[in-house]
Amino acid sequence: MTKLSVNINKIATLRNARGGNMPNVVQVAKDIERFGGQGITVHPRPDERHIRYQDARDLSKIVTTEFNIEGNPIPKFIDLVLETKPHQVTLVPDAITNITSDAGWDTIKHKDFLKEVISEFKNNGIRTSIFVDPVPKMIEGAKETGTDRIELYTEAYAKGFEDGTKETSIQPYIKAAEIALKNELGINAGHDLSLDNIAFFSSHIPGLLEVSIGHALICESLYLGLENVVQMYLRKLI
Ligand code: PXP
């Protein structure tokens, strides 16, 4: 079964809009776990526009499922991960100015850097995943970095699904997953996954271990309620 890790960045965005502590990010994480969520993901960015570094510290003490911190491994981020020791760190090559992640790693160009960072995290008992496009040579390059897992960047799939071309847009992801499995890499996926497109994706990708979903899940919860939505995802991931 594929695990659902809920990305709670948007909860922090809402909190930051007013400057107080509502909604309370820690309480929401606890509630998501109570509703059946199998992991909590956060993506602290250097400008702390949603999740703050202190949120990651606070969450690391209370998350009882799987805690996943994602981000660009700049020195401040590496220090935070080594301090909080999440179960998993997902490395993402996003520029400071990006609104959201918009590309996977070039695992060939950045092989030496990734190798070094990944080995530091793994030496500290933290599982590693790296964000990649579904491109065969990037998956093969990921193997060379020593990472435990890859996270497939699913924006192109989600766009294809919306445009009515799901059958063709899923193909590179199936191929990428097959290469990952052949190379004994675990497979995660995320970005723009939603209640509409998740079942088709998860039922076609062999060995999909985990999806991390934030934006759509929180938007859907505005209409359907967070507890309900978490459980709807779980039913689609069976
Ligand atoms: N994976 C990565 C690397 C991300 O940067 C994000 C967005 O923070 C997600 C997954 C989740 O994407 P979404 O918010 O569209 O579900």
PDB file of C-alpha atoms and ligand atoms in Angstrom:
ATOM      1  CA  MET A   1       0.000   0.000   0.000  1.00  0.00           C
ATOM      2  CA  THR A   2       1.149   3.549  -0.750  1.00  0.00           C
ATOM      3  CA  LYS A   3       1.554   5.807   2.298  1.00  0.00           C
ATOM      4  CA  LEU A   4      -0.032   9.245   2.402  1.00  0.00           C
ATOM      5  CA  SER A   5       2.225  11.971   3.783  1.00  0.00           C
ATOM      6  CA  VAL A   6       0.333  15.226   4.175  1.00  0.00           C
ATOM      7  CA  ASN A   7       2.283  18.371   3.354  1.00  0.00           C
ATOM      8  CA  ILE A   8       1.126  21.047   5.817  1.00  0.00           C
ATOM      9  CA  ASN A   9       2.846  24.103   4.298  1.00  0.00           C
ATOM     10  CA  LYS A  10      -0.551  25.650   3.478  1.00  0.00           C
ATOM     11  CA  ILE A  11      -1.634  25.430   7.122  1.00  0.00           C
ATOM     12  CA  ALA A  12       1.381  27.573   7.973  1.00  0.00           C
ATOM     13  CA  THR A  13       0.569  29.986   5.131  1.00  0.00           C
ATOM     14  CA  LEU A  14      -2.859  30.530   6.639  1.00  0.00           C
ATOM     15  CA  ARG A  15      -1.433  31.010  10.128  1.00  0.00           C
ATOM     16  CA  ASN A  16       1.169  33.486   8.898  1.00  0.00           C
ATOM     17  CA  ALA A  17      -1.509  35.585   7.199  1.00  0.00           C
ATOM     18  CA  ARG A  18      -2.645  36.881  10.593  1.00  0.00           C
ATOM     19  CA  GLY A  19       0.492  36.671  12.711  1.00  0.00           C
ATOM     20  CA  GLY A  20      -1.074  34.627  15.524  1.00  0.00           C
ATOM     21  CA  ASN A  21      -1.147  30.876  15.994  1.00  0.00           C
ATOM     22  CA  MET A  22      -4.371  29.966  14.201  1.00  0.00           C
ATOM     23  CA  PRO A  23      -4.478  27.427  12.747  1.00  0.00           C
ATOM     24  CA  ASN A  24      -1.981  25.733  15.041  1.00  0.00           C
ATOM     25  CA  VAL A  25       0.403  23.758  12.833  1.00  0.00           C
ATOM     26  CA  VAL A  26       1.343  21.279  15.554  1.00  0.00           C
ATOM     27  CA  GLN A  27      -2.298  20.569  16.419  1.00  0.00           C
ATOM     28  CA  VAL A  28      -3.202  20.123  12.755  1.00  0.00           C
ATOM     29  CA  ALA A  29      -0.354  17.614  12.339  1.00  0.00           C
ATOM     30  CA  LYS A  30      -1.617  15.662  15.363  1.00  0.00           C
ATOM     31  CA  ASP A  31      -5.150  15.727  13.961  1.00  0.00           C
ATOM     32  CA  ILE A  32      -4.033  14.558  10.507  1.00  0.00           C
ATOM     33  CA  GLU A  33      -2.370  11.574  12.159  1.00  0.00           C
ATOM     34  CA  ARG A  34      -5.534  10.894  14.155  1.00  0.00           C
ATOM     35  CA  PHE A  35      -7.544  11.024  10.909  1.00  0.00           C
ATOM     36  CA  GLY A  36      -5.299   8.333   9.414  1.00  0.00           C
ATOM     37  CA  GLY A  37      -2.507  10.298   7.696  1.00  0.00           C
ATOM     38  CA  GLN A  38       0.624   8.164   7.595  1.00  0.00           C
ATOM     39  CA  GLY A  39       3.145  10.960   7.501  1.00  0.00           C
ATOM     40  CA  ILE A  40       3.661  14.705   7.829  1.00  0.00           C
ATOM     41  CA  THR A  41       5.744  16.662   5.314  1.00  0.00           C
ATOM     42  CA  VAL A  42       7.062  20.202   5.630  1.00  0.00           C
ATOM     43  CA  HIS A  43       9.132  22.299   3.259  1.00  0.00           C
ATOM     44  CA  PRO A  44      10.814  25.097   5.216  1.00  0.00           C
ATOM     45  CA  ARG A  45      12.099  27.723   2.814  1.00  0.00           C
ATOM     46  CA  PRO A  46      14.834  30.217   3.680  1.00  0.00           C
ATOM     47  CA  ASP A  47      12.344  33.123   3.821  1.00  0.00           C
ATOM     48  CA  GLU A  48      10.041  31.082   6.130  1.00  0.00           C
ATOM     49  CA  ARG A  49       7.023  32.263   4.177  1.00  0.00           C
ATOM     50  CA  HIS A  50       5.053  29.226   5.292  1.00  0.00           C
ATOM     51  CA  ILE A  51       6.727  26.598   7.480  1.00  0.00           C
ATOM     52  CA  ARG A  52       9.244  28.190   9.847  1.00  0.00           C
ATOM     53  CA  TYR A  53      12.384  26.438  10.975  1.00  0.00           C
ATOM     54  CA  GLN A  54      10.930  26.448  14.496  1.00  0.00           C
ATOM     55  CA  ASP A  55       7.824  24.620  13.207  1.00  0.00           C
ATOM     56  CA  ALA A  56      10.068  21.817  11.981  1.00  0.00           C
ATOM     57  CA  ARG A  57      11.679  21.650  15.429  1.00  0.00           C
ATOM     58  CA  ASP A  58       8.280  21.554  17.158  1.00  0.00           C
ATOM     59  CA  LEU A  59       6.865  18.983  14.767  1.00  0.00           C
ATOM     60  CA  SER A  60       9.879  16.710  15.121  1.00  0.00           C
ATOM     61  CA  LYS A  61       8.897  16.245  18.777  1.00  0.00           C
ATOM     62  CA  ILE A  62       5.273  15.283  18.200  1.00  0.00           C
ATOM     63  CA  VAL A  63       4.962  13.487  14.864  1.00  0.00           C
ATOM     64  CA  THR A  64       4.409   9.812  15.623  1.00  0.00           C
ATOM     65  CA  THR A  65       4.027   8.584  12.041  1.00  0.00           C
ATOM     66  CA  GLU A  66       6.681   9.528   9.471  1.00  0.00           C
ATOM     67  CA  PHE A  67       8.201  12.992   9.512  1.00  0.00           C
ATOM     68  CA  ASN A  68       9.559  14.147   6.151  1.00  0.00           C
ATOM     69  CA  ILE A  69      11.418  17.434   5.732  1.00  0.00           C
ATOM     70  CA  GLU A  70      11.978  18.565   2.169  1.00  0.00           C
ATOM     71  CA  GLY A  71      14.029  21.400   0.792  1.00  0.00           C
ATOM     72  CA  ASN A  72      17.133  22.627  -0.916  1.00  0.00           C
ATOM     73  CA  PRO A  73      20.167  21.433   1.059  1.00  0.00           C
ATOM     74  CA  ILE A  74      21.703  24.819   1.777  1.00  0.00           C
ATOM     75  CA  PRO A  75      23.808  24.854   4.989  1.00  0.00           C
ATOM     76  CA  LYS A  76      20.941  26.190   7.148  1.00  0.00           C
ATOM     77  CA  PHE A  77      18.646  23.417   5.905  1.00  0.00           C
ATOM     78  CA  ILE A  78      21.264  20.716   6.462  1.00  0.00           C
ATOM     79  CA  ASP A  79      21.764  21.925  10.038  1.00  0.00           C
ATOM     80  CA  LEU A  80      18.013  21.878  10.680  1.00  0.00           C
ATOM     81  CA  VAL A  81      17.667  18.322   9.377  1.00  0.00           C
ATOM     82  CA  LEU A  82      20.631  17.076  11.398  1.00  0.00           C
ATOM     83  CA  GLU A  83      19.191  18.752  14.502  1.00  0.00           C
ATOM     84  CA  THR A  84      15.613  17.491  14.110  1.00  0.00           C
ATOM     85  CA  LYS A  85      16.429  14.057  12.654  1.00  0.00           C
ATOM     86  CA  PRO A  86      13.255  13.394  10.653  1.00  0.00           C
ATOM     87  CA  HIS A  87      12.607   9.873   9.369  1.00  0.00           C
ATOM     88  CA  GLN A  88      13.182  11.105   5.840  1.00  0.00           C
ATOM     89  CA  VAL A  89      14.731  14.100   4.126  1.00  0.00           C
ATOM     90  CA  THR A  90      13.724  14.918   0.550  1.00  0.00           C
ATOM     91  CA  LEU A  91      16.219  17.034  -1.345  1.00  0.00           C
ATOM     92  CA  VAL A  92      14.758  19.521  -3.813  1.00  0.00           C
ATOM     93  CA  PRO A  93      16.731  21.890  -6.098  1.00  0.00           C
ATOM     94  CA  ASP A  94      14.395  24.864  -5.675  1.00  0.00           C
ATOM     95  CA  ALA A  95      15.715  28.398  -5.936  1.00  0.00           C
ATOM     96  CA  ILE A  96      14.941  30.823  -3.096  1.00  0.00           C
ATOM     97  CA  THR A  97      12.686  32.833  -5.389  1.00  0.00           C
ATOM     98  CA  ASN A  98      10.591  29.863  -6.571  1.00  0.00           C
ATOM     99  CA  ILE A  99       6.899  29.912  -5.662  1.00  0.00           C
ATOM    100  CA  THR A 100       7.080  26.115  -5.449  1.00  0.00           C
ATOM    101  CA  SER A 101       9.366  23.333  -6.650  1.00  0.00           C
ATOM    102  CA  ASP A 102       9.493  23.369 -10.429  1.00  0.00           C
ATOM    103  CA  ALA A 103      12.156  20.847 -11.464  1.00  0.00           C
ATOM    104  CA  GLY A 104      13.923  17.715 -10.367  1.00  0.00           C
ATOM    105  CA  TRP A 105      17.657  17.365  -9.779  1.00  0.00           C
ATOM    106  CA  ASP A 106      20.132  16.986 -12.561  1.00  0.00           C
ATOM    107  CA  THR A 107      21.586  13.945 -10.826  1.00  0.00           C
ATOM    108  CA  ILE A 108      24.515  13.767 -13.227  1.00  0.00           C
ATOM    109  CA  LYS A 109      25.653  17.377 -12.959  1.00  0.00           C
ATOM    110  CA  HIS A 110      25.168  17.478  -9.176  1.00  0.00           C
ATOM    111  CA  LYS A 111      26.278  13.927  -8.442  1.00  0.00           C
ATOM    112  CA  ASP A 112      29.251  14.801  -6.220  1.00  0.00           C
ATOM    113  CA  PHE A 113      27.324  17.363  -4.196  1.00  0.00           C
ATOM    114  CA  LEU A 114      24.348  15.032  -3.718  1.00  0.00           C
ATOM    115  CA  LYS A 115      26.610  12.135  -2.781  1.00  0.00           C
ATOM    116  CA  GLU A 116      28.251  14.177  -0.054  1.00  0.00           C
ATOM    117  CA  VAL A 117      25.012  15.524   1.436  1.00  0.00           C
ATOM    118  CA  ILE A 118      23.232  12.172   1.205  1.00  0.00           C
ATOM    119  CA  SER A 119      26.045  10.339   2.936  1.00  0.00           C
ATOM    120  CA  GLU A 120      25.972  12.857   5.788  1.00  0.00           C
ATOM    121  CA  PHE A 121      22.221  12.341   6.287  1.00  0.00           C
ATOM    122  CA  LYS A 122      22.486   8.576   6.001  1.00  0.00           C
ATOM    123  CA  ASN A 123      25.347   8.498   8.519  1.00  0.00           C
ATOM    124  CA  ASN A 124      22.927  10.216  10.888  1.00  0.00           C
ATOM    125  CA  GLY A 125      20.263   7.562  10.371  1.00  0.00           C
ATOM    126  CA  ILE A 126      18.027   9.712   8.160  1.00  0.00           C
ATOM    127  CA  ARG A 127      16.501   8.117   5.067  1.00  0.00           C
ATOM    128  CA  THR A 128      17.070  10.166   1.907  1.00  0.00           C
ATOM    129  CA  SER A 129      14.951  10.836  -1.125  1.00  0.00           C
ATOM    130  CA  ILE A 130      15.727  13.115  -4.062  1.00  0.00           C
ATOM    131  CA  PHE A 131      13.212  14.916  -6.246  1.00  0.00           C
ATOM    132  CA  VAL A 132      13.580  13.912  -9.904  1.00  0.00           C
ATOM    133  CA  ASP A 133      11.798  14.243 -13.219  1.00  0.00           C
ATOM    134  CA  PRO A 134      10.755  10.924 -14.781  1.00  0.00           C
ATOM    135  CA  VAL A 135      13.804  10.808 -17.050  1.00  0.00           C
ATOM    136  CA  PRO A 136      15.676   7.471 -17.262  1.00  0.00           C
ATOM    137  CA  LYS A 137      19.201   8.905 -17.064  1.00  0.00           C
ATOM    138  CA  MET A 138      18.244  11.012 -14.036  1.00  0.00           C
ATOM    139  CA  ILE A 139      16.947   7.910 -12.247  1.00  0.00           C
ATOM    140  CA  GLU A 140      20.155   6.037 -13.103  1.00  0.00           C
ATOM    141  CA  GLY A 141      22.094   9.089 -11.909  1.00  0.00           C
ATOM    142  CA  ALA A 142      20.105   9.033  -8.657  1.00  0.00           C
ATOM    143  CA  LYS A 143      21.374   5.521  -7.991  1.00  0.00           C
ATOM    144  CA  GLU A 144      24.944   6.845  -8.213  1.00  0.00           C
ATOM    145  CA  THR A 145      24.289   9.389  -5.477  1.00  0.00           C
ATOM    146  CA  GLY A 146      23.614   6.666  -2.892  1.00  0.00           C
ATOM    147  CA  THR A 147      20.081   7.898  -2.127  1.00  0.00           C
ATOM    148  CA  ASP A 148      17.582   5.466  -0.614  1.00  0.00           C
ATOM    149  CA  ARG A 149      14.645   6.756  -2.612  1.00  0.00           C
ATOM    150  CA  ILE A 150      13.582   9.084  -5.389  1.00  0.00           C
ATOM    151  CA  GLU A 151      10.520  11.329  -5.387  1.00  0.00           C
ATOM    152  CA  LEU A 152       8.983  11.536  -8.854  1.00  0.00           C
ATOM    153  CA  TYR A 153       7.974  15.094  -9.727  1.00  0.00           C
ATOM    154  CA  THR A 154       4.373  14.630 -10.829  1.00  0.00           C
ATOM    155  CA  GLU A 155       3.413  18.050 -12.178  1.00  0.00           C
ATOM    156  CA  ALA A 156       3.601  16.905 -15.823  1.00  0.00           C
ATOM    157  CA  TYR A 157       1.388  13.908 -15.046  1.00  0.00           C
ATOM    158  CA  ALA A 158      -1.161  16.095 -13.246  1.00  0.00           C
ATOM    159  CA  LYS A 159      -1.256  18.521 -16.152  1.00  0.00           C
ATOM    160  CA  GLY A 160      -1.733  15.671 -18.639  1.00  0.00           C
ATOM    161  CA  PHE A 161      -4.517  14.250 -16.495  1.00  0.00           C
ATOM    162  CA  GLU A 162      -6.279  17.595 -16.513  1.00  0.00           C
ATOM    163  CA  ASP A 163      -5.812  17.966 -20.270  1.00  0.00           C
ATOM    164  CA  GLY A 164      -7.325  14.523 -20.932  1.00  0.00           C
ATOM    165  CA  THR A 165      -4.059  12.770 -21.845  1.00  0.00           C
ATOM    166  CA  LYS A 166      -3.560  10.670 -18.726  1.00  0.00           C
ATOM    167  CA  GLU A 167      -2.738   7.481 -20.676  1.00  0.00           C
ATOM    168  CA  THR A 168       0.256   9.081 -22.387  1.00  0.00           C
ATOM    169  CA  SER A 169       1.338  11.315 -19.524  1.00  0.00           C
ATOM    170  CA  ILE A 170       1.632   8.365 -17.105  1.00  0.00           C
ATOM    171  CA  GLN A 171       4.012   6.463 -19.427  1.00  0.00           C
ATOM    172  CA  PRO A 172       7.303   8.218 -18.472  1.00  0.00           C
ATOM    173  CA  TYR A 173       6.444   7.640 -14.810  1.00  0.00           C
ATOM    174  CA  ILE A 174       5.879   3.906 -15.309  1.00  0.00           C
ATOM    175  CA  LYS A 175       9.204   3.658 -17.123  1.00  0.00           C
ATOM    176  CA  ALA A 176      10.967   5.727 -14.444  1.00  0.00           C
ATOM    177  CA  ALA A 177       9.519   3.516 -11.715  1.00  0.00           C
ATOM    178  CA  GLU A 178      10.667   0.373 -13.503  1.00  0.00           C
ATOM    179  CA  ILE A 179      14.204   1.753 -13.739  1.00  0.00           C
ATOM    180  CA  ALA A 180      14.116   2.776 -10.081  1.00  0.00           C
ATOM    181  CA  LEU A 181      12.991  -0.692  -9.022  1.00  0.00           C
ATOM    182  CA  LYS A 182      15.700  -2.298 -11.150  1.00  0.00           C
ATOM    183  CA  ASN A 183      18.219  -0.087  -9.337  1.00  0.00           C
ATOM    184  CA  GLU A 184      16.723  -0.901  -5.923  1.00  0.00           C
ATOM    185  CA  LEU A 185      15.609   2.664  -5.299  1.00  0.00           C
ATOM    186  CA  GLY A 186      12.450   3.261  -3.274  1.00  0.00           C
ATOM    187  CA  ILE A 187       9.790   5.351  -5.041  1.00  0.00           C
ATOM    188  CA  ASN A 188       7.910   8.344  -3.651  1.00  0.00           C
ATOM    189  CA  ALA A 189       5.943  10.887  -5.679  1.00  0.00           C
ATOM    190  CA  GLY A 190       4.502  14.331  -5.286  1.00  0.00           C
ATOM    191  CA  HIS A 191       3.371  17.677  -6.674  1.00  0.00           C
ATOM    192  CA  ASP A 192      -0.085  18.549  -7.927  1.00  0.00           C
ATOM    193  CA  LEU A 193      -1.554  15.194  -6.946  1.00  0.00           C
ATOM    194  CA  SER A 194      -5.224  15.451  -6.013  1.00  0.00           C
ATOM    195  CA  LEU A 195      -8.330  13.421  -5.224  1.00  0.00           C
ATOM    196  CA  ASP A 196      -9.046  13.428  -8.977  1.00  0.00           C
ATOM    197  CA  ASN A 197      -5.715  12.175 -10.273  1.00  0.00           C
ATOM    198  CA  ILE A 198      -4.237  10.112  -7.411  1.00  0.00           C
ATOM    199  CA  ALA A 199      -5.962   6.760  -7.989  1.00  0.00           C
ATOM    200  CA  PHE A 200      -4.948   6.527 -11.659  1.00  0.00           C
ATOM    201  CA  PHE A 201      -1.366   7.415 -10.742  1.00  0.00           C
ATOM    202  CA  SER A 202      -0.957   5.077  -7.792  1.00  0.00           C
ATOM    203  CA  SER A 203      -2.603   2.142  -9.550  1.00  0.00           C
ATOM    204  CA  HIS A 204      -0.196   2.437 -12.514  1.00  0.00           C
ATOM    205  CA  ILE A 205       3.114   2.983 -10.726  1.00  0.00           C
ATOM    206  CA  PRO A 206       4.777  -0.199  -9.546  1.00  0.00           C
ATOM    207  CA  GLY A 207       6.295  -0.080  -6.075  1.00  0.00           C
ATOM    208  CA  LEU A 208       4.981   3.374  -5.133  1.00  0.00           C
ATOM    209  CA  LEU A 209       5.846   3.696  -1.440  1.00  0.00           C
ATOM    210  CA  GLU A 210       4.651   7.179  -0.567  1.00  0.00           C
ATOM    211  CA  VAL A 211       2.931  10.253  -1.947  1.00  0.00           C
ATOM    212  CA  SER A 212       3.238  13.685  -0.385  1.00  0.00           C
ATOM    213  CA  ILE A 213       0.273  15.921  -1.036  1.00  0.00           C
ATOM    214  CA  GLY A 214      -0.385  19.432   0.170  1.00  0.00           C
ATOM    215  CA  HIS A 215      -1.986  22.088  -1.995  1.00  0.00           C
ATOM    216  CA  ALA A 216      -4.918  20.129  -3.440  1.00  0.00           C
ATOM    217  CA  LEU A 217      -5.574  18.265  -0.190  1.00  0.00           C
ATOM    218  CA  ILE A 218      -5.955  21.483   1.790  1.00  0.00           C
ATOM    219  CA  CYS A 219      -8.090  23.088  -0.956  1.00  0.00           C
ATOM    220  CA  GLU A 220     -10.348  20.020  -1.058  1.00  0.00           C
ATOM    221  CA  SER A 221     -10.615  20.138   2.735  1.00  0.00           C
ATOM    222  CA  LEU A 222     -12.181  23.610   2.569  1.00  0.00           C
ATOM    223  CA  TYR A 223     -15.238  21.994   1.030  1.00  0.00           C
ATOM    224  CA  LEU A 224     -15.128  18.450   2.370  1.00  0.00           C
ATOM    225  CA  GLY A 225     -13.336  18.712   5.728  1.00  0.00           C
ATOM    226  CA  LEU A 226      -9.822  17.595   6.593  1.00  0.00           C
ATOM    227  CA  GLU A 227     -10.781  14.310   8.280  1.00  0.00           C
ATOM    228  CA  ASN A 228     -12.989  13.307   5.385  1.00  0.00           C
ATOM    229  CA  VAL A 229     -10.396  14.223   2.754  1.00  0.00           C
ATOM    230  CA  VAL A 230      -7.546  12.340   4.469  1.00  0.00           C
ATOM    231  CA  GLN A 231      -9.744   9.248   4.532  1.00  0.00           C
ATOM    232  CA  MET A 232     -10.823   9.710   0.911  1.00  0.00           C
ATOM    233  CA  TYR A 233      -7.141   9.694  -0.119  1.00  0.00           C
ATOM    234  CA  LEU A 234      -6.477   6.574   1.932  1.00  0.00           C
ATOM    235  CA  ARG A 235      -9.300   4.752   0.135  1.00  0.00           C
ATOM    236  CA  LYS A 236      -7.862   5.775  -3.237  1.00  0.00           C
ATOM    237  CA  LEU A 237      -4.376   4.557  -2.309  1.00  0.00           C
ATOM    238  CA  ILE A 238      -5.388   0.959  -1.522  1.00  0.00           C
TER     239      ILE A 238
HETATM  240  N1  PXP B   1       7.029  17.357  -3.273  1.00  0.00           N
HETATM  241  C1  PXP B   1       7.803  18.457  -3.319  1.00  0.00           C
HETATM  242  C2  PXP B   1       9.259  18.292  -3.509  1.00  0.00           C
HETATM  243  C3  PXP B   1       7.245  19.730  -3.148  1.00  0.00           C
HETATM  244  O1  PXP B   1       8.027  20.823  -3.194  1.00  0.00           O
HETATM  245  C4  PXP B   1       5.870  19.857  -2.932  1.00  0.00           C
HETATM  246  C5  PXP B   1       5.276  21.220  -2.707  1.00  0.00           C
HETATM  247  O2  PXP B   1       5.785  21.751  -1.539  1.00  0.00           O
HETATM  248  C6  PXP B   1       5.097  18.676  -2.906  1.00  0.00           C
HETATM  249  C7  PXP B   1       5.703  17.446  -3.096  1.00  0.00           C
HETATM  250  C8  PXP B   1       3.622  18.717  -2.700  1.00  0.00           C
HETATM  251  O3  PXP B   1       3.021  19.345  -3.785  1.00  0.00           O
HETATM  252  P1  PXP B   1       1.524  19.832  -3.700  1.00  0.00           P
HETATM  253  O4  PXP B   1       1.462  20.917  -2.661  1.00  0.00           O
HETATM  254  O5  PXP B   1       1.204  20.307  -5.069  1.00  0.00           O
HETATM  255  O6  PXP B   1       0.702  18.631  -3.281  1.00  0.00           O
END
